[in-house]
Each structure stands twice: as C-alpha cells, then as structure tokens.
Short mmCIF file of C-alpha atoms and ligand atoms in Angstrom, two decimals:
data_model
loop_
_atom_site.label_atom_id
_atom_site.label_comp_id
_atom_site.label_asym_id
_atom_site.label_seq_id
_atom_site.Cartn_x
_atom_site.Cartn_y
_atom_site.Cartn_z
CA MET M 180 37.47 -19.41 -76.59
CA ASN M 181 37.54 -19.83 -72.83
CA ALA M 182 35.35 -17.37 -70.96
CA ILE M 183 37.71 -17.58 -67.99
CA SER M 184 41.16 -19.03 -67.68
CA ILE M 185 42.95 -18.95 -64.35
CA GLU M 186 46.54 -19.94 -63.79
CA ASN M 187 48.10 -20.40 -60.40
CA LEU M 188 46.12 -17.57 -58.83
CA ARG M 189 47.03 -16.65 -55.29
CA LYS M 190 45.84 -13.95 -52.88
CA GLU M 191 47.29 -13.20 -49.49
CA TYR M 192 45.91 -10.66 -47.01
CA ASP M 193 48.52 -9.81 -44.34
CA GLY M 194 49.57 -13.38 -43.81
CA ILE M 195 46.15 -14.96 -44.48
CA VAL M 196 46.18 -17.05 -47.65
CA ALA M 197 42.67 -16.58 -49.05
CA VAL M 198 43.31 -18.12 -52.48
CA ASP M 199 46.09 -20.67 -52.60
CA GLY M 200 47.28 -21.25 -56.18
CA ILE M 201 44.20 -22.18 -58.17
CA SER M 202 44.09 -23.04 -61.88
CA PHE M 203 41.11 -23.89 -64.07
CA SER M 204 39.11 -22.60 -66.98
CA VAL M 205 35.46 -22.00 -67.76
CA GLU M 206 34.13 -22.45 -71.28
CA GLU M 207 31.95 -19.90 -73.00
CA GLY M 208 28.29 -20.76 -72.41
CA GLU M 209 28.83 -22.78 -69.25
CA ILE M 210 27.12 -22.39 -65.91
CA PHE M 211 30.03 -22.94 -63.56
CA ALA M 212 29.97 -22.98 -59.74
CA LEU M 213 32.57 -22.47 -57.10
CA LEU M 214 31.16 -24.49 -54.21
CA GLY M 215 32.66 -24.19 -50.77
CA PRO M 216 32.10 -23.36 -47.10
CA ASN M 217 32.49 -19.96 -45.39
CA GLY M 218 35.97 -18.60 -45.79
CA ALA M 219 36.92 -20.97 -48.63
CA GLY M 220 38.08 -18.07 -50.81
CA LYS M 221 35.10 -17.81 -53.18
CA THR M 222 34.46 -14.07 -52.90
CA THR M 223 38.18 -13.31 -53.09
CA THR M 224 38.35 -15.29 -56.35
CA VAL M 225 35.35 -13.43 -57.79
CA ARG M 226 36.85 -10.07 -56.77
CA ILE M 227 40.09 -10.86 -58.60
CA LEU M 228 38.26 -12.07 -61.70
CA THR M 229 36.09 -8.94 -61.77
CA CYS M 230 39.01 -6.50 -61.34
CA GLN M 231 38.00 -5.35 -57.85
CA ILE M 232 41.25 -6.47 -56.22
CA LYS M 233 44.66 -7.55 -57.49
CA SER M 234 46.03 -11.04 -57.02
CA THR M 235 49.29 -11.54 -55.16
CA GLU M 236 50.48 -13.99 -57.81
CA GLY M 237 49.25 -15.70 -60.96
CA THR M 238 47.09 -14.63 -63.86
CA ALA M 239 43.50 -14.79 -64.97
CA LYS M 240 41.94 -13.94 -68.30
CA ILE M 241 38.34 -13.07 -69.07
CA PHE M 242 37.62 -13.73 -72.76
CA GLY M 243 41.32 -13.31 -73.36
CA TYR M 244 41.65 -10.04 -71.42
CA ASP M 245 44.14 -10.05 -68.57
CA VAL M 246 42.86 -8.99 -65.12
CA ASN M 247 46.25 -7.42 -64.44
CA LYS M 248 46.20 -5.22 -67.55
CA ASP M 249 42.84 -4.96 -69.29
CA CYS M 250 40.38 -4.03 -66.55
CA SER M 251 38.58 -1.30 -68.48
CA LYS M 252 37.80 -3.80 -71.27
CA ILE M 253 36.83 -6.50 -68.77
CA ARG M 254 34.40 -4.20 -66.94
CA ARG M 255 32.40 -3.69 -70.14
CA ILE M 256 31.79 -7.39 -70.76
CA ILE M 257 31.11 -8.62 -67.21
CA GLY M 258 28.11 -8.26 -64.93
CA ILE M 259 28.49 -8.64 -61.17
CA MET M 260 25.96 -9.48 -58.51
CA PRO M 261 27.98 -9.03 -55.32
CA GLN M 262 27.48 -11.00 -52.10
CA GLU M 263 26.45 -7.79 -50.31
CA THR M 264 24.14 -5.83 -52.59
CA SER M 265 25.41 -2.36 -53.43
CA LEU M 266 22.00 -0.76 -54.04
CA ASN M 267 21.20 2.78 -53.01
CA GLU M 268 18.45 2.36 -50.42
CA LEU M 269 17.24 5.95 -50.79
CA LEU M 270 16.57 5.65 -54.50
CA THR M 271 13.73 3.78 -56.17
CA ALA M 272 14.31 0.53 -58.04
CA GLU M 273 14.20 2.28 -61.40
CA GLN M 274 16.51 5.09 -60.23
CA ASN M 275 19.03 2.46 -59.13
CA ILE M 276 18.84 0.85 -62.56
CA LEU M 277 19.36 4.23 -64.25
CA PHE M 278 22.27 5.07 -61.98
CA TYR M 279 24.14 1.85 -62.72
CA GLY M 280 23.18 1.87 -66.40
CA MET M 281 24.67 5.33 -66.79
CA LEU M 282 27.98 4.08 -65.37
CA TYR M 283 28.17 2.02 -68.57
CA ASP M 284 27.44 5.09 -70.72
CA LEU M 285 24.20 3.57 -71.98
CA PRO M 286 21.58 6.00 -73.32
CA VAL M 287 18.73 6.59 -70.85
CA ARG M 288 16.14 5.33 -73.34
CA GLU M 289 17.95 2.06 -73.73
CA ILE M 290 18.42 1.62 -69.97
CA LYS M 291 14.69 2.18 -69.43
CA LYS M 292 13.74 -0.29 -72.17
CA ARG M 293 16.11 -3.01 -71.01
CA GLY M 294 15.23 -2.22 -67.37
CA LYS M 295 11.53 -2.70 -68.09
CA GLU M 296 12.12 -6.11 -69.70
CA LEU M 297 14.24 -7.26 -66.78
CA LEU M 298 11.88 -5.82 -64.13
CA GLU M 299 9.03 -7.69 -65.79
CA ALA M 300 10.99 -10.94 -66.00
CA MET M 301 11.85 -10.62 -62.30
CA GLY M 302 8.31 -9.74 -61.25
CA LEU M 303 9.33 -6.29 -59.98
CA PHE M 304 7.89 -3.98 -62.62
CA HIS M 305 4.93 -2.91 -60.48
CA ARG M 306 7.35 -1.94 -57.67
CA LYS M 307 9.79 0.07 -59.79
CA ASP M 308 8.88 3.42 -58.23
CA GLU M 309 9.27 2.29 -54.62
CA LEU M 310 12.28 3.11 -52.48
CA VAL M 311 14.68 0.19 -52.23
CA LYS M 312 14.83 0.55 -48.44
CA ASN M 313 11.28 -0.83 -48.34
CA PHE M 314 12.23 -3.93 -50.36
CA SER M 315 12.52 -7.42 -48.86
CA GLY M 316 15.83 -9.27 -49.04
CA GLY M 317 14.59 -11.34 -51.98
CA MET M 318 13.46 -8.25 -53.89
CA LYS M 319 16.83 -6.58 -53.35
CA GLN M 320 18.58 -9.68 -54.64
CA ARG M 321 16.41 -9.65 -57.78
CA LEU M 322 17.04 -5.95 -58.36
CA SER M 323 20.74 -6.52 -57.91
CA LEU M 324 20.57 -9.24 -60.58
CA ILE M 325 18.74 -6.87 -62.96
CA ILE M 326 21.46 -4.27 -62.50
CA ALA M 327 24.15 -6.85 -63.19
CA LEU M 328 22.48 -7.53 -66.54
CA ILE M 329 21.62 -4.02 -67.67
CA HIS M 330 24.50 -3.76 -70.17
CA LYS M 331 24.03 -7.31 -71.59
CA PRO M 332 27.30 -8.74 -70.28
CA LYS M 333 28.95 -11.73 -71.95
CA ILE M 334 29.64 -13.23 -68.56
CA LEU M 335 27.74 -12.88 -65.31
CA PHE M 336 29.38 -13.30 -61.88
CA LEU M 337 26.95 -14.19 -59.09
CA ASP M 338 28.37 -14.30 -55.56
CA GLU M 339 25.94 -16.43 -53.54
CA PRO M 340 22.87 -15.33 -55.50
CA THR M 341 20.30 -17.13 -53.36
CA THR M 342 21.72 -17.07 -49.84
CA GLY M 343 18.97 -16.29 -47.35
CA LEU M 344 16.11 -16.75 -49.81
CA ASP M 345 13.14 -19.07 -49.28
CA PRO M 346 12.84 -22.10 -51.59
CA GLN M 347 10.33 -20.43 -53.94
CA ALA M 348 12.42 -17.28 -54.37
CA ARG M 349 15.48 -19.47 -54.93
CA ARG M 350 13.70 -21.42 -57.70
CA HIS M 351 12.69 -18.17 -59.34
CA ILE M 352 16.32 -16.98 -59.44
CA TRP M 353 17.48 -20.39 -60.69
CA GLU M 354 15.02 -20.36 -63.58
CA PHE M 355 16.04 -16.83 -64.47
CA ILE M 356 19.75 -17.76 -64.43
CA ARG M 357 18.94 -20.65 -66.78
CA GLU M 358 17.11 -18.31 -69.16
CA ILE M 359 19.97 -15.83 -69.22
CA ASN M 360 22.35 -18.71 -69.89
CA ASN M 361 20.13 -20.00 -72.72
CA GLU M 362 20.45 -16.60 -74.34
CA GLY M 363 24.22 -17.16 -74.42
CA THR M 364 25.54 -15.59 -71.21
CA THR M 365 28.28 -17.52 -69.43
CA ILE M 366 27.54 -17.82 -65.69
CA PHE M 367 30.11 -18.04 -62.91
CA LEU M 368 28.50 -18.39 -59.52
CA THR M 369 29.60 -19.12 -55.98
CA THR M 370 27.48 -20.99 -53.51
CA HIS M 371 27.55 -23.08 -50.40
CA TYR M 372 24.29 -24.77 -51.37
CA MET M 373 25.15 -28.08 -52.92
CA GLU M 374 21.60 -28.36 -54.32
CA GLU M 375 22.17 -25.14 -56.22
CA ALA M 376 25.44 -26.34 -57.74
CA ASP M 377 23.92 -29.72 -58.54
CA TYR M 378 20.70 -28.43 -60.10
CA LEU M 379 22.05 -25.48 -62.03
CA CYS M 380 25.61 -26.09 -63.09
CA ASP M 381 27.39 -27.80 -65.96
CA ARG M 382 30.55 -28.08 -63.88
CA VAL M 383 31.41 -27.50 -60.25
CA ALA M 384 34.72 -26.69 -58.59
CA ILE M 385 34.77 -27.60 -54.93
CA MET M 386 36.88 -25.09 -52.99
CA ASP M 387 38.18 -25.37 -49.45
CA ASN M 388 40.89 -23.40 -47.65
CA GLY M 389 41.80 -21.48 -50.80
CA LYS M 390 42.32 -24.61 -52.90
CA ILE M 391 40.28 -26.39 -55.57
CA ILE M 392 39.96 -29.92 -54.26
CA ALA M 393 37.77 -31.35 -57.04
CA LEU M 394 36.35 -30.12 -60.34
CA ASP M 395 33.92 -31.92 -62.61
CA THR M 396 30.29 -32.26 -63.63
CA PRO M 397 27.92 -32.84 -60.69
CA ALA M 398 27.24 -36.39 -61.93
CA LYS M 399 30.93 -37.29 -62.14
CA LEU M 400 31.66 -35.77 -58.74
CA LYS M 401 28.97 -37.97 -57.24
CA ASN M 402 30.39 -40.98 -59.09
CA MET M 403 33.59 -40.48 -57.09
CA MET M 404 31.57 -42.02 -54.29
CA GLU M 405 31.36 -45.42 -56.03
CA ARG M 406 33.28 -47.14 -53.29
CA GLU M 407 31.17 -45.62 -50.55
CA LYS M 408 27.60 -46.13 -49.47
CA ILE M 409 25.43 -43.79 -47.54
CA LEU M 410 23.12 -45.05 -44.85
CA GLN M 411 20.40 -43.11 -43.09
CA ILE M 412 19.13 -44.42 -39.80
CA GLU M 413 16.10 -42.91 -38.14
CA MET M 414 16.11 -43.58 -34.41
CA ASP M 415 16.27 -42.05 -30.94
CA TYR M 416 19.95 -41.64 -30.26
CA ASP M 417 22.53 -40.16 -27.93
CA GLU M 418 26.34 -39.91 -27.84
CA GLY M 419 26.49 -43.63 -26.94
CA VAL M 420 24.80 -44.60 -30.22
CA ILE M 421 27.05 -42.34 -32.26
CA GLU M 422 30.14 -43.82 -30.58
CA ALA M 423 28.86 -47.37 -31.11
CA ILE M 424 28.42 -46.71 -34.83
CA LYS M 425 31.78 -44.95 -35.13
CA SER M 426 33.55 -47.97 -33.69
CA VAL M 427 32.42 -50.22 -36.57
CA ASP M 428 35.21 -50.98 -39.03
CA GLY M 429 34.55 -49.23 -42.37
CA VAL M 430 32.54 -46.26 -41.03
CA LYS M 431 34.13 -43.16 -42.55
CA GLN M 432 31.91 -40.28 -41.47
CA ILE M 433 28.89 -39.82 -39.30
CA SER M 434 26.59 -36.84 -38.88
CA ASP M 435 23.15 -36.31 -37.39
CA GLU M 436 20.33 -33.90 -37.91
CA ASP M 437 16.64 -33.89 -36.91
CA GLY M 438 16.58 -37.43 -35.54
CA ILE M 439 18.34 -38.92 -38.56
CA ILE M 440 21.86 -40.31 -38.45
CA LYS M 441 23.72 -40.23 -41.74
CA ILE M 442 26.69 -42.52 -42.13
CA ILE M 443 29.18 -42.72 -44.99
CA VAL M 444 30.63 -46.22 -45.07
CA GLU M 445 32.91 -48.30 -47.21
CA ASP M 446 31.02 -50.70 -49.42
CA ARG M 447 31.90 -53.81 -47.38
CA LYS M 448 29.89 -56.98 -46.97
CA GLY M 449 28.47 -57.40 -43.50
CA LEU M 450 29.09 -53.82 -42.46
CA LEU M 451 25.40 -52.97 -42.13
CA LEU M 452 24.90 -56.03 -39.92
CA ASP M 453 27.83 -54.94 -37.74
CA ILE M 454 26.25 -51.52 -37.28
CA ILE M 455 22.85 -52.95 -36.43
CA ARG M 456 24.43 -55.40 -33.98
CA ASN M 457 26.10 -52.48 -32.18
CA ILE M 458 22.86 -50.55 -31.72
CA SER M 459 20.35 -53.40 -31.53
CA ASP M 460 19.35 -52.48 -27.96
CA ARG M 461 17.87 -49.19 -29.29
CA ASN M 462 14.61 -48.40 -30.99
CA ILE M 463 15.46 -48.16 -34.71
CA LYS M 464 12.61 -46.68 -36.79
CA SER M 465 14.08 -47.10 -40.25
CA ILE M 466 17.26 -47.78 -42.17
CA ALA M 467 17.75 -46.74 -45.79
CA THR M 468 20.56 -46.50 -48.34
CA VAL M 469 20.53 -43.14 -50.11
CA GLU M 470 22.19 -41.69 -53.21
CA PRO M 471 25.22 -39.48 -52.54
CA THR M 472 24.91 -35.72 -52.81
CA LEU M 473 27.65 -33.18 -53.49
CA GLU M 474 27.62 -32.54 -49.75
CA ASP M 475 28.71 -36.16 -49.21
CA VAL M 476 31.49 -35.74 -51.77
CA PHE M 477 32.64 -32.70 -49.83
CA ILE M 478 32.52 -34.58 -46.53
CA VAL M 479 34.57 -37.46 -47.91
CA LEU M 480 37.14 -35.10 -49.45
CA THR M 481 37.56 -32.78 -46.46
CA GLY M 482 36.23 -34.63 -43.44
CA LYS M 483 33.87 -31.75 -42.66
CA ARG M 484 30.47 -30.45 -43.66
CA LEU M 485 29.78 -27.64 -46.11
CA ARG M 486 27.40 -25.81 -43.83
CA ASP M 487 28.13 -25.25 -40.16
N1 ATP I 21 39.73 -7.72 -47.09
C1 ATP I 21 40.20 -8.76 -46.38
N2 ATP I 21 41.20 -8.60 -45.48
C2 ATP I 21 41.68 -9.65 -44.80
N3 ATP I 21 41.26 -10.93 -44.93
C3 ATP I 21 40.28 -11.16 -45.80
C4 ATP I 21 39.69 -10.09 -46.57
N4 ATP I 21 38.73 -10.64 -47.37
C5 ATP I 21 38.72 -11.96 -47.09
N5 ATP I 21 39.64 -12.28 -46.16
C6 ATP I 21 39.93 -13.63 -45.65
O1 ATP I 21 40.16 -14.50 -46.73
C7 ATP I 21 39.55 -15.77 -46.53
C8 ATP I 21 38.59 -16.07 -47.66
O2 ATP I 21 37.50 -15.15 -47.61
P1 ATP I 21 36.38 -15.08 -48.73
O3 ATP I 21 35.51 -13.92 -48.42
O4 ATP I 21 37.02 -15.12 -50.06
O5 ATP I 21 35.61 -16.44 -48.47
P2 ATP I 21 34.21 -16.98 -49.05
O6 ATP I 21 34.48 -18.34 -49.59
O7 ATP I 21 33.62 -15.97 -49.96
O8 ATP I 21 33.31 -17.12 -47.73
P3 ATP I 21 31.72 -16.87 -47.50
O9 ATP I 21 31.03 -18.15 -47.92
O10 ATP I 21 31.63 -16.67 -46.03
O11 ATP I 21 31.31 -15.69 -48.28
C9 ATP I 21 38.90 -15.70 -45.15
O12 ATP I 21 39.79 -16.24 -44.22
C10 ATP I 21 38.72 -14.21 -44.92
O13 ATP I 21 38.75 -13.91 -43.56
MG1 MG I 22 31.88 -14.93 -49.97
#
C-alpha cells in the first residue's frame, strides 16, 4: 500500500498559488524528500498532508485515508515535526512530552517509558527536567522530533528537520531518522539541503514554484546530467572573468563562491580550451572536473540556485 498518494493537489492563498497541481506517491517504508528553495510550497504541502489546512483542489491519501474526510484517523498514524517548533518554553522537556503524549490519549506510564527511550536515543535524558526556554536550537529540534514519535506513528513528517544546525547535530538527526526508518516508519521530509536529500533519501522530488519539476532516486537525478560537465576553476576573478567565461559557446550556468568559479557546460570537445583561452591573461590556480550534485540538477532545471 502507498503511504502517501497525491493527485493534482493545489493550494491558493488569496491569489498566490503555493502548490500548483502536484501528483506523486510515496511507498510504505521509504525515506522521501521534497527538495526546494524558499517559497517552493514545501510547508504548504506538508500542512495539507497532515490535515492542518485544506487544499483548494485535488486529493491526497495517507495509508488510504483521505485528507478531506478522514483527518481524525490520519492524526493517529502520523507524527509531525513542524518547521517552527511548537514546544512550550515554560515547561520542562519531560512535561512537554507528557503534554503532547496525552493529546493522543496515551497512558502516562507509557508516555514516560517511551519518552525515556527517545530522550536517551537523542542524548537529552539528563536534561529532561530543564525548562525548554533554556535549550539550544539543536536541543529544541531533537525534543520536537521525540514528541513527533511519542505515539509510534506509521509515517513521520519532518519539515526542514536540520535547518540551522551545525554539521555534527545534523549527522546525529540523520542517523536517528535512519534508525526510525529501519524500524519501519515511513519518512516524508522537506529540505533545501541537497546533501540531506542525497544522503538520506530513497527518492527525491524537486519542487519549485509550487510544481514538482523532477522526481527520482538521487543517483538517477544526477544521471540526468550525463550531457553536462561541471568545471571548477580556482582563481582571482572579477566581473570581466565571469563575462569572458559566459561568452564561450556551450557554457550553460556559472556561479562563484569563496574564490571558486563553478561552471556547468555542455560536454563539447574543445570547450575547456576555449574557456582557458578567454581567461589566459589571469592567474589560474587550478581547474578540475567534478561530479554533479543535486544542486547542479536543480540549477540546470530551473536556472537558479537552491540556496540564496
Ligand atoms: N498562510 C499563508 N498565507 C498566504 N500565503 C502563504 C501562506 N503560507 C504560505 N504562503 C505562500 O505560499 C508560498 C509557499 O510557501 P511555503 O511556506 O509552502 O514554502 P516553503 O517551500 O515551505 O518555503 P521555506 O523553505 O521558506 O520554508 C509562498 O509564496 C508563501 O508566501
Ligand atoms: Mg517551509
């Protein structure tokens, strides 16, 4: 059975089309990502799927239950970690867990037992009696994840679970998501980190302007770039250099960051020589061909970068 099936889903907010007719399904047991830039429509999609808002058009089913009709059933089998955590800052970690656990009518003993396991797994057990207002951003995110799991949902929705976290905290969350998935929980997450989608997910849907513009495994998405090559040039540069590279026939996209110019080019014989010829009066430190990332796929599909 599909964990999620979405058909022609659309959401409009007073004239703004946030979700523009999307259709896809997620299989039970998958880790699935919606990858897209700010404003793509990711949170709106999650809110519809988790019965927080109604769609303008279209249908979605969660394990066969319809988001337009069966919300009370859906709420029992889903866990949600929202983009903005909804913790009570004036309660302790454990009190927050109890509060949310009781919303699911779970017995206090069971909430405490399950809460302890999850607090231990997330490295927060020794902080359970502290007020949440004293927690760091990463700790709040972990607590929010614990709460999303307290009733053992069949499917977990994570809206940007690692935004703002340092690399170590991000890894920790990734490993935990994997573990939860290994125990059988389907994971639907949103992210604008292509590394996250690439590392964690079985399949990725790339979303932009309310539409799904590509959907496949990370490996197959990157294979779409067969006809392109990616060059990285390390050099001192200015607008003149960028313009000189842009003018070469076959250069599709160019971006620069921290002294490195990244160029997506058609795979054409002699193109590299043409580029070098155009900038040969400058001090080039290194030139390398690199493997495409999901970010490059996004750039080729949309002409813009994921993060900006
Ligand atoms: N409650 C609302 N009222 C009006 N417009 C909204 C509302 N919520 C979202 N939008 C608009 O819908 C579009 C999609 O927003 P959404 O929050 O779904 O994007 P997102 O992909 O989650 O972005 P981010 O990465 O910044 O979280 C945006 O143009 C946003 O301004
Ligand atoms: Mg969002």
